[in-house]
Amino acid sequence: MPLRYPRLQLVFSDTPSAPAAPAAAAGPVAVIEAPTRRLASVGVVVDIDQRTATVDGRELDLTFLEFELLAHLMAQPKRVMSRSQLMEAVWGRPNMGDTRTVSTHVARIRRKLGPAHRGTISTVRQIGYKFDPALGPR
Protein backbone atom coordinates (compact mmCIF):
# COMPACT_ATOMS: atom_id res chain seq x y z
CA MET A 1 0.00 0.00 0.00
CA PRO A 2 1.58 3.33 -0.99
CA LEU A 3 1.98 5.79 1.84
CA ARG A 4 0.40 9.20 1.68
CA TYR A 5 2.66 10.65 4.33
CA PRO A 6 6.46 10.59 4.28
CA ARG A 7 6.65 10.08 8.04
CA LEU A 8 6.97 6.71 9.68
CA GLN A 9 3.74 4.89 10.46
CA LEU A 10 3.60 2.33 13.26
CA VAL A 11 0.37 0.35 13.03
CA PHE A 12 -1.10 -1.65 15.93
CA SER A 13 -4.45 -3.40 16.06
CA ASP A 14 -5.89 -5.79 18.65
CA THR A 15 -9.25 -6.42 17.04
CA PRO A 16 -10.45 -6.86 13.47
CA SER A 17 -11.88 -3.76 11.89
CA ALA A 18 -15.36 -3.63 10.45
CA PRO A 19 -15.58 -2.77 6.75
CA ALA A 20 -15.64 0.96 6.17
CA ALA A 21 -18.75 2.65 4.86
CA PRO A 22 -18.47 3.65 1.17
CA ALA A 23 -18.29 7.35 2.06
CA ALA A 24 -15.43 6.74 4.49
CA ALA A 25 -13.51 4.57 2.03
CA ALA A 26 -12.44 7.61 0.01
CA GLY A 27 -9.91 8.66 2.69
CA PRO A 28 -6.55 7.13 3.63
CA VAL A 29 -8.02 4.22 5.60
CA ALA A 30 -6.47 0.78 5.93
CA VAL A 31 -8.46 -2.17 7.25
CA ILE A 32 -6.32 -4.36 9.47
CA GLU A 33 -7.80 -7.75 10.23
CA ALA A 34 -5.16 -9.16 12.55
CA PRO A 35 -2.80 -7.75 15.14
CA THR A 36 0.20 -6.31 13.34
CA ARG A 37 3.33 -4.34 14.11
CA ARG A 38 4.70 -2.61 11.06
CA LEU A 39 7.07 0.22 10.26
CA ALA A 40 6.51 1.91 6.91
CA SER A 41 8.08 4.91 5.22
CA VAL A 42 8.70 6.00 1.61
CA GLY A 43 8.08 2.55 0.16
CA VAL A 44 10.14 0.69 2.78
CA VAL A 45 8.01 -1.61 4.96
CA VAL A 46 9.30 -3.63 7.92
CA ASP A 47 6.83 -6.13 9.38
CA ILE A 48 8.08 -6.92 12.88
CA ASP A 49 5.77 -9.90 13.42
CA GLN A 50 6.49 -11.58 10.07
CA ARG A 51 10.16 -10.51 10.17
CA THR A 52 9.99 -9.32 6.59
CA ALA A 53 11.16 -6.15 4.92
CA THR A 54 10.07 -4.92 1.50
CA VAL A 55 10.98 -2.02 -0.77
CA ASP A 56 8.25 -0.97 -3.19
CA GLY A 57 6.72 -4.44 -2.78
CA ARG A 58 9.99 -6.32 -3.39
CA GLU A 59 11.05 -8.50 -0.45
CA LEU A 60 14.55 -7.90 0.90
CA ASP A 61 16.83 -10.77 1.85
CA LEU A 62 18.13 -9.40 5.16
CA THR A 63 20.16 -11.22 7.78
CA PHE A 64 18.92 -11.19 11.38
CA LEU A 65 21.17 -8.27 12.35
CA GLU A 66 20.44 -6.30 9.17
CA PHE A 67 16.71 -6.62 9.88
CA GLU A 68 17.17 -5.50 13.49
CA LEU A 69 19.34 -2.55 12.47
CA LEU A 70 16.91 -1.36 9.77
CA ALA A 71 13.93 -1.70 12.15
CA HIS A 72 15.79 0.19 14.89
CA LEU A 73 16.69 3.07 12.58
CA MET A 74 13.18 3.26 11.07
CA ALA A 75 11.50 3.24 14.49
CA GLN A 76 13.11 6.62 15.24
CA PRO A 77 13.19 8.54 11.96
CA LYS A 78 15.51 11.54 11.69
CA ARG A 79 17.12 10.70 15.04
CA VAL A 80 20.89 10.50 14.81
CA MET A 81 22.21 7.38 16.54
CA SER A 82 25.85 6.85 17.28
CA ARG A 83 27.55 3.63 16.26
CA SER A 84 27.92 2.84 19.97
CA GLN A 85 24.17 3.28 20.54
CA LEU A 86 23.44 1.01 17.60
CA MET A 87 25.88 -1.63 18.87
CA GLU A 88 24.15 -1.60 22.25
CA ALA A 89 20.61 -1.66 20.81
CA VAL A 90 21.08 -4.21 18.02
CA TRP A 91 23.99 -6.38 19.12
CA GLY A 92 23.14 -6.12 22.83
CA ARG A 93 26.67 -5.22 23.83
CA PRO A 94 28.55 -1.97 24.18
CA ASN A 95 30.97 -0.85 21.53
CA MET A 96 34.41 -2.28 22.22
CA GLY A 97 36.16 0.33 20.07
CA ASP A 98 35.43 -1.24 16.66
CA THR A 99 32.54 0.42 14.85
CA ARG A 100 33.32 -1.14 11.46
CA THR A 101 30.72 -3.82 12.18
CA VAL A 102 27.92 -1.23 12.19
CA SER A 103 29.30 0.48 9.09
CA THR A 104 29.54 -2.83 7.23
CA HIS A 105 25.95 -3.79 8.08
CA VAL A 106 24.64 -0.35 7.07
CA ALA A 107 26.47 -0.64 3.74
CA ARG A 108 24.84 -4.03 3.12
CA ILE A 109 21.38 -2.69 3.98
CA ARG A 110 21.86 0.27 1.64
CA ARG A 111 22.90 -2.05 -1.18
CA LYS A 112 19.80 -4.21 -0.61
CA LEU A 113 17.49 -1.17 -0.47
CA GLY A 114 18.59 -0.26 -3.99
CA PRO A 115 19.57 3.03 -5.61
CA ALA A 116 16.25 4.81 -5.07
CA HIS A 117 16.10 4.10 -1.32
CA ARG A 118 19.70 3.77 -0.13
CA GLY A 119 19.82 7.48 0.72
CA THR A 120 17.17 7.05 3.43
CA ILE A 121 19.94 5.83 5.74
CA SER A 122 22.32 8.74 5.92
CA THR A 123 25.73 8.95 7.53
CA VAL A 124 26.24 11.70 10.08
CA ARG A 125 29.98 12.25 9.93
CA GLN A 126 31.93 11.39 13.08
CA ILE A 127 28.71 10.31 14.86
CA GLY A 128 26.65 7.56 13.26
CA TYR A 129 23.52 7.12 11.18
CA LYS A 130 19.90 8.15 10.85
CA PHE A 131 16.88 7.05 8.83
CA ASP A 132 15.53 10.09 7.00
CA PRO A 133 12.47 9.55 4.76
CA ALA A 134 13.05 12.96 3.15
CA LEU A 135 16.20 11.57 1.52
CA GLY A 136 14.29 8.77 -0.22
CA PRO A 137 12.69 8.80 -3.67
CA ARG A 138 10.84 11.92 -4.68
PDB file of N, CA and C in Angstrom, residues 53-126:
ATOM      1  N   ALA A  53      10.951  -7.532   5.330  1.00  0.00           N
ATOM      2  CA  ALA A  53      11.160  -6.148   4.916  1.00  0.00           C
ATOM      3  C   ALA A  53      10.991  -6.098   3.405  1.00  0.00           C
ATOM      4  N   THR A  54      10.277  -5.076   2.935  1.00  0.00           N
ATOM      5  CA  THR A  54      10.071  -4.916   1.501  1.00  0.00           C
ATOM      6  C   THR A  54      10.393  -3.483   1.091  1.00  0.00           C
ATOM      7  N   VAL A  55      10.765  -3.335  -0.170  1.00  0.00           N
ATOM      8  CA  VAL A  55      10.982  -2.023  -0.773  1.00  0.00           C
ATOM      9  C   VAL A  55      10.136  -1.991  -2.027  1.00  0.00           C
ATOM     10  N   ASP A  56       9.164  -1.086  -2.052  1.00  0.00           N
ATOM     11  CA  ASP A  56       8.250  -0.971  -3.191  1.00  0.00           C
ATOM     12  C   ASP A  56       7.674  -2.332  -3.570  1.00  0.00           C
ATOM     13  N   GLY A  57       7.330  -3.133  -2.561  1.00  0.00           N
ATOM     14  CA  GLY A  57       6.716  -4.437  -2.781  1.00  0.00           C
ATOM     15  C   GLY A  57       7.693  -5.575  -3.021  1.00  0.00           C
ATOM     16  N   ARG A  58       8.968  -5.288  -3.160  1.00  0.00           N
ATOM     17  CA  ARG A  58       9.994  -6.316  -3.392  1.00  0.00           C
ATOM     18  C   ARG A  58      10.592  -6.721  -2.047  1.00  0.00           C
ATOM     19  N   GLU A  59      10.543  -8.028  -1.739  1.00  0.00           N
ATOM     20  CA  GLU A  59      11.051  -8.495  -0.451  1.00  0.00           C
ATOM     21  C   GLU A  59      12.580  -8.451  -0.425  1.00  0.00           C
ATOM     22  N   LEU A  60      13.102  -7.980   0.706  1.00  0.00           N
ATOM     23  CA  LEU A  60      14.551  -7.900   0.899  1.00  0.00           C
ATOM     24  C   LEU A  60      15.045  -9.158   1.600  1.00  0.00           C
ATOM     25  N   ASP A  61      16.202  -9.621   1.215  1.00  0.00           N
ATOM     26  CA  ASP A  61      16.828 -10.773   1.850  1.00  0.00           C
ATOM     27  C   ASP A  61      17.822 -10.249   2.886  1.00  0.00           C
ATOM     28  N   LEU A  62      17.312  -9.973   4.095  1.00  0.00           N
ATOM     29  CA  LEU A  62      18.134  -9.402   5.165  1.00  0.00           C
ATOM     30  C   LEU A  62      18.541 -10.477   6.160  1.00  0.00           C
ATOM     31  N   THR A  63      19.748 -10.353   6.684  1.00  0.00           N
ATOM     32  CA  THR A  63      20.159 -11.217   7.784  1.00  0.00           C
ATOM     33  C   THR A  63      19.434 -10.757   9.053  1.00  0.00           C
ATOM     34  N   PHE A  64      19.554 -11.544  10.112  1.00  0.00           N
ATOM     35  CA  PHE A  64      18.915 -11.194  11.378  1.00  0.00           C
ATOM     36  C   PHE A  64      19.355  -9.805  11.849  1.00  0.00           C
ATOM     37  N   LEU A  65      20.658  -9.551  11.856  1.00  0.00           N
ATOM     38  CA  LEU A  65      21.167  -8.274  12.352  1.00  0.00           C
ATOM     39  C   LEU A  65      20.832  -7.119  11.419  1.00  0.00           C
ATOM     40  N   GLU A  66      20.839  -7.345  10.109  1.00  0.00           N
ATOM     41  CA  GLU A  66      20.440  -6.295   9.169  1.00  0.00           C
ATOM     42  C   GLU A  66      18.988  -5.899   9.400  1.00  0.00           C
ATOM     43  N   PHE A  67      18.123  -6.898   9.609  1.00  0.00           N
ATOM     44  CA  PHE A  67      16.712  -6.623   9.882  1.00  0.00           C
ATOM     45  C   PHE A  67      16.574  -5.795  11.155  1.00  0.00           C
ATOM     46  N   GLU A  68      17.247  -6.210  12.212  1.00  0.00           N
ATOM     47  CA  GLU A  68      17.170  -5.500  13.493  1.00  0.00           C
ATOM     48  C   GLU A  68      17.677  -4.066  13.362  1.00  0.00           C
ATOM     49  N   LEU A  69      18.758  -3.878  12.644  1.00  0.00           N
ATOM     50  CA  LEU A  69      19.339  -2.547  12.470  1.00  0.00           C
ATOM     51  C   LEU A  69      18.406  -1.642  11.673  1.00  0.00           C
ATOM     52  N   LEU A  70      17.853  -2.147  10.572  1.00  0.00           N
ATOM     53  CA  LEU A  70      16.910  -1.359   9.774  1.00  0.00           C
ATOM     54  C   LEU A  70      15.676  -0.999  10.598  1.00  0.00           C
ATOM     55  N   ALA A  71      15.118  -1.962  11.319  1.00  0.00           N
ATOM     56  CA  ALA A  71      13.932  -1.697  12.146  1.00  0.00           C
ATOM     57  C   ALA A  71      14.245  -0.659  13.219  1.00  0.00           C
ATOM     58  N   HIS A  72      15.417  -0.755  13.837  1.00  0.00           N
ATOM     59  CA  HIS A  72      15.785   0.192  14.894  1.00  0.00           C
ATOM     60  C   HIS A  72      15.919   1.610  14.337  1.00  0.00           C
ATOM     61  N   LEU A  73      16.548   1.747  13.186  1.00  0.00           N
ATOM     62  CA  LEU A  73      16.691   3.073  12.577  1.00  0.00           C
ATOM     63  C   LEU A  73      15.335   3.632  12.143  1.00  0.00           C
ATOM     64  N   MET A  74      14.492   2.785  11.549  1.00  0.00           N
ATOM     65  CA  MET A  74      13.184   3.255  11.071  1.00  0.00           C
ATOM     66  C   MET A  74      12.239   3.615  12.210  1.00  0.00           C
ATOM     67  N   ALA A  75      12.396   2.975  13.356  1.00  0.00           N
ATOM     68  CA  ALA A  75      11.503   3.239  14.488  1.00  0.00           C
ATOM     69  C   ALA A  75      11.686   4.647  15.048  1.00  0.00           C
ATOM     70  N   GLN A  76      12.818   5.274  14.729  1.00  0.00           N
ATOM     71  CA  GLN A  76      13.106   6.617  15.236  1.00  0.00           C
ATOM     72  C   GLN A  76      13.620   7.483  14.091  1.00  0.00           C
ATOM     73  N   PRO A  77      12.735   7.809  13.150  1.00  0.00           N
ATOM     74  CA  PRO A  77      13.191   8.540  11.964  1.00  0.00           C
ATOM     75  C   PRO A  77      13.789   9.901  12.318  1.00  0.00           C
ATOM     76  N   LYS A  78      14.797  10.267  11.573  1.00  0.00           N
ATOM     77  CA  LYS A  78      15.509  11.540  11.688  1.00  0.00           C
ATOM     78  C   LYS A  78      16.326  11.670  12.967  1.00  0.00           C
ATOM     79  N   ARG A  79      16.309  10.654  13.820  1.00  0.00           N
ATOM     80  CA  ARG A  79      17.118  10.703  15.040  1.00  0.00           C
ATOM     81  C   ARG A  79      18.504  10.147  14.732  1.00  0.00           C
ATOM     82  N   VAL A  80      19.513  10.937  15.022  1.00  0.00           N
ATOM     83  CA  VAL A  80      20.888  10.500  14.810  1.00  0.00           C
ATOM     84  C   VAL A  80      21.266   9.546  15.935  1.00  0.00           C
ATOM     85  N   MET A  81      21.774   8.369  15.558  1.00  0.00           N
ATOM     86  CA  MET A  81      22.206   7.382  16.538  1.00  0.00           C
ATOM     87  C   MET A  81      23.679   7.077  16.313  1.00  0.00           C
ATOM     88  N   SER A  82      24.418   7.134  17.390  1.00  0.00           N
ATOM     89  CA  SER A  82      25.848   6.846  17.279  1.00  0.00           C
ATOM     90  C   SER A  82      26.055   5.361  17.003  1.00  0.00           C
ATOM     91  N   ARG A  83      27.221   5.038  16.499  1.00  0.00           N
ATOM     92  CA  ARG A  83      27.548   3.634  16.257  1.00  0.00           C
ATOM     93  C   ARG A  83      27.515   2.856  17.569  1.00  0.00           C
ATOM     94  N   SER A  84      27.950   3.495  18.653  1.00  0.00           N
ATOM     95  CA  SER A  84      27.918   2.841  19.969  1.00  0.00           C
ATOM     96  C   SER A  84      26.490   2.547  20.406  1.00  0.00           C
ATOM     97  N   GLN A  85      25.583   3.503  20.196  1.00  0.00           N
ATOM     98  CA  GLN A  85      24.174   3.281  20.544  1.00  0.00           C
ATOM     99  C   GLN A  85      23.594   2.133  19.730  1.00  0.00           C
ATOM    100  N   LEU A  86      23.940   2.079  18.453  1.00  0.00           N
ATOM    101  CA  LEU A  86      23.435   1.006  17.596  1.00  0.00           C
ATOM    102  C   LEU A  86      24.008  -0.346  18.010  1.00  0.00           C
ATOM    103  N   MET A  87      25.283  -0.382  18.383  1.00  0.00           N
ATOM    104  CA  MET A  87      25.882  -1.635  18.867  1.00  0.00           C
ATOM    105  C   MET A  87      25.139  -2.140  20.098  1.00  0.00           C
ATOM    106  N   GLU A  88      24.850  -1.228  21.011  1.00  0.00           N
ATOM    107  CA  GLU A  88      24.149  -1.602  22.245  1.00  0.00           C
ATOM    108  C   GLU A  88      22.730  -2.076  21.947  1.00  0.00           C
ATOM    109  N   ALA A  89      22.015  -1.344  21.092  1.00  0.00           N
ATOM    110  CA  ALA A  89      20.612  -1.657  20.812  1.00  0.00           C
ATOM    111  C   ALA A  89      20.437  -2.920  19.975  1.00  0.00           C
ATOM    112  N   VAL A  90      21.267  -3.105  18.966  1.00  0.00           N
ATOM    113  CA  VAL A  90      21.075  -4.212  18.023  1.00  0.00           C
ATOM    114  C   VAL A  90      21.889  -5.444  18.413  1.00  0.00           C
ATOM    115  N   TRP A  91      23.133  -5.251  18.782  1.00  0.00           N
ATOM    116  CA  TRP A  91      23.988  -6.379  19.121  1.00  0.00           C
ATOM    117  C   TRP A  91      23.881  -6.748  20.602  1.00  0.00           C
ATOM    118  N   GLY A  92      23.324  -5.839  21.414  1.00  0.00           N
ATOM    119  CA  GLY A  92      23.142  -6.125  22.831  1.00  0.00           C
ATOM    120  C   GLY A  92      24.415  -6.035  23.648  1.00  0.00           C
ATOM    121  N   ARG A  93      25.415  -5.384  23.094  1.00  0.00           N
ATOM    122  CA  ARG A  93      26.667  -5.223  23.831  1.00  0.00           C
ATOM    123  C   ARG A  93      27.258  -3.859  23.502  1.00  0.00           C
ATOM    124  N   PRO A  94      27.962  -3.287  24.447  1.00  0.00           N
ATOM    125  CA  PRO A  94      28.545  -1.968  24.176  1.00  0.00           C
ATOM    126  C   PRO A  94      29.651  -2.063  23.130  1.00  0.00           C
ATOM    127  N   ASN A  95      29.916  -0.948  22.532  1.00  0.00           N
ATOM    128  CA  ASN A  95      30.974  -0.855  21.532  1.00  0.00           C
ATOM    129  C   ASN A  95      32.321  -1.088  22.205  1.00  0.00           C
ATOM    130  N   MET A  96      33.086  -1.993  21.659  1.00  0.00           N
ATOM    131  CA  MET A  96      34.410  -2.283  22.215  1.00  0.00           C
ATOM    132  C   MET A  96      35.504  -1.568  21.425  1.00  0.00           C
ATOM    133  N   GLY A  97      35.164  -0.441  20.801  1.00  0.00           N
ATOM    134  CA  GLY A  97      36.156   0.326  20.067  1.00  0.00           C
ATOM    135  C   GLY A  97      36.152   0.088  18.566  1.00  0.00           C
ATOM    136  N   ASP A  98      35.465  -0.937  18.090  1.00  0.00           N
ATOM    137  CA  ASP A  98      35.433  -1.239  16.659  1.00  0.00           C
ATOM    138  C   ASP A  98      34.029  -1.001  16.126  1.00  0.00           C
ATOM    139  N   THR A  99      33.864   0.091  15.388  1.00  0.00           N
ATOM    140  CA  THR A  99      32.540   0.423  14.847  1.00  0.00           C
ATOM    141  C   THR A  99      32.394  -0.012  13.392  1.00  0.00           C
ATOM    142  N   ARG A 100      33.406  -0.694  12.854  1.00  0.00           N
ATOM    143  CA  ARG A 100      33.317  -1.141  11.462  1.00  0.00           C
ATOM    144  C   ARG A 100      32.174  -2.125  11.258  1.00  0.00           C
ATOM    145  N   THR A 101      31.818  -2.870  12.293  1.00  0.00           N
ATOM    146  CA  THR A 101      30.716  -3.818  12.183  1.00  0.00           C
ATOM    147  C   THR A 101      29.429  -3.099  11.812  1.00  0.00           C
ATOM    148  N   VAL A 102      29.126  -2.007  12.496  1.00  0.00           N
ATOM    149  CA  VAL A 102      27.915  -1.235  12.193  1.00  0.00           C
ATOM    150  C   VAL A 102      28.004  -0.684  10.777  1.00  0.00           C
ATOM    151  N   SER A 103      29.129  -0.106  10.426  1.00  0.00           N
ATOM    152  CA  SER A 103      29.304   0.475   9.091  1.00  0.00           C
ATOM    153  C   SER A 103      29.129  -0.572   7.995  1.00  0.00           C
ATOM    154  N   THR A 104      29.665  -1.756   8.212  1.00  0.00           N
ATOM    155  CA  THR A 104      29.538  -2.833   7.232  1.00  0.00           C
ATOM    156  C   THR A 104      28.085  -3.253   7.060  1.00  0.00           C
ATOM    157  N   HIS A 105      27.358  -3.397   8.160  1.00  0.00           N
ATOM    158  CA  HIS A 105      25.950  -3.794   8.082  1.00  0.00           C
ATOM    159  C   HIS A 105      25.103  -2.710   7.416  1.00  0.00           C
ATOM    160  N   VAL A 106      25.377  -1.447   7.717  1.00  0.00           N
ATOM    161  CA  VAL A 106      24.642  -0.350   7.073  1.00  0.00           C
ATOM    162  C   VAL A 106      24.908  -0.363   5.572  1.00  0.00           C
ATOM    163  N   ALA A 107      26.142  -0.586   5.168  1.00  0.00           N
ATOM    164  CA  ALA A 107      26.473  -0.643   3.736  1.00  0.00           C
ATOM    165  C   ALA A 107      25.704  -1.766   3.043  1.00  0.00           C
ATOM    166  N   ARG A 108      25.592  -2.910   3.694  1.00  0.00           N
ATOM    167  CA  ARG A 108      24.840  -4.035   3.116  1.00  0.00           C
ATOM    168  C   ARG A 108      23.354  -3.708   2.998  1.00  0.00           C
ATOM    169  N   ILE A 109      22.803  -3.069   4.030  1.00  0.00           N
ATOM    170  CA  ILE A 109      21.383  -2.689   3.981  1.00  0.00           C
ATOM    171  C   ILE A 109      21.150  -1.708   2.838  1.00  0.00           C
ATOM    172  N   ARG A 110      22.002  -0.708   2.720  1.00  0.00           N
ATOM    173  CA  ARG A 110      21.858   0.275   1.638  1.00  0.00           C
ATOM    174  C   ARG A 110      21.878  -0.406   0.273  1.00  0.00           C
ATOM    175  N   ARG A 111      22.799  -1.337   0.086  1.00  0.00           N
ATOM    176  CA  ARG A 111      22.897  -2.053  -1.185  1.00  0.00           C
ATOM    177  C   ARG A 111      21.602  -2.818  -1.467  1.00  0.00           C
ATOM    178  N   LYS A 112      21.035  -3.432  -0.440  1.00  0.00           N
ATOM    179  CA  LYS A 112      19.802  -4.210  -0.610  1.00  0.00           C
ATOM    180  C   LYS A 112      18.583  -3.318  -0.815  1.00  0.00           C
ATOM    181  N   LEU A 113      18.604  -2.105  -0.259  1.00  0.00           N
ATOM    182  CA  LEU A 113      17.490  -1.172  -0.470  1.00  0.00           C
ATOM    183  C   LEU A 113      17.420  -0.716  -1.923  1.00  0.00           C
ATOM    184  N   GLY A 114      18.550  -0.675  -2.591  1.00  0.00           N
ATOM    185  CA  GLY A 114      18.586  -0.265  -3.991  1.00  0.00           C
ATOM    186  C   GLY A 114      18.857   1.218  -4.136  1.00  0.00           C
ATOM    187  N   PRO A 115      19.150   1.646  -5.370  1.00  0.00           N
ATOM    188  CA  PRO A 115      19.571   3.027  -5.613  1.00  0.00           C
ATOM    189  C   PRO A 115      18.549   4.081  -5.204  1.00  0.00           C
ATOM    190  N   ALA A 116      17.271   3.805  -5.373  1.00  0.00           N
ATOM    191  CA  ALA A 116      16.248   4.813  -5.065  1.00  0.00           C
ATOM    192  C   ALA A 116      16.074   5.033  -3.569  1.00  0.00           C
ATOM    193  N   HIS A 117      16.386   4.020  -2.756  1.00  0.00           N
ATOM    194  CA  HIS A 117      16.099   4.105  -1.319  1.00  0.00           C
ATOM    195  C   HIS A 117      17.335   4.119  -0.430  1.00  0.00           C
ATOM    196  N   ARG A 118      18.509   3.870  -0.995  1.00  0.00           N
ATOM    197  CA  ARG A 118      19.697   3.769  -0.133  1.00  0.00           C
ATOM    198  C   ARG A 118      19.989   5.066   0.608  1.00  0.00           C
ATOM    199  N   GLY A 119      19.576   6.192   0.066  1.00  0.00           N
ATOM    200  CA  GLY A 119      19.816   7.478   0.721  1.00  0.00           C
ATOM    201  C   GLY A 119      18.996   7.708   1.974  1.00  0.00           C
ATOM    202  N   THR A 120      17.990   6.866   2.220  1.00  0.00           N
ATOM    203  CA  THR A 120      17.169   7.051   3.427  1.00  0.00           C
ATOM    204  C   THR A 120      17.968   6.786   4.701  1.00  0.00           C
ATOM    205  N   ILE A 121      19.038   6.004   4.590  1.00  0.00           N
ATOM    206  CA  ILE A 121      19.938   5.826   5.735  1.00  0.00           C
ATOM    207  C   ILE A 121      21.153   6.702   5.460  1.00  0.00           C
ATOM    208  N   SER A 122      21.230   7.800   6.181  1.00  0.00           N
ATOM    209  CA  SER A 122      22.322   8.736   5.923  1.00  0.00           C
ATOM    210  C   SER A 122      23.380   8.658   7.016  1.00  0.00           C
ATOM    211  N   THR A 123      24.598   8.923   6.607  1.00  0.00           N
ATOM    212  CA  THR A 123      25.731   8.951   7.527  1.00  0.00           C
ATOM    213  C   THR A 123      25.849  10.349   8.104  1.00  0.00           C
ATOM    214  N   VAL A 124      25.972  10.431   9.410  1.00  0.00           N
ATOM    215  CA  VAL A 124      26.242  11.701  10.080  1.00  0.00           C
ATOM    216  C   VAL A 124      27.708  11.618  10.499  1.00  0.00           C
ATOM    217  N   ARG A 125      28.527  12.345   9.794  1.00  0.00           N
ATOM    218  CA  ARG A 125      29.977  12.245   9.926  1.00  0.00           C
ATOM    219  C   ARG A 125      30.430  12.351  11.382  1.00  0.00           C
ATOM    220  N   GLN A 126      31.319  11.459  11.748  1.00  0.00           N
ATOM    221  CA  GLN A 126      31.929  11.387  13.077  1.00  0.00           C
ATOM    222  C   GLN A 126      30.955  10.971  14.180  1.00  0.00           C
TER     223      GLN A 126
END
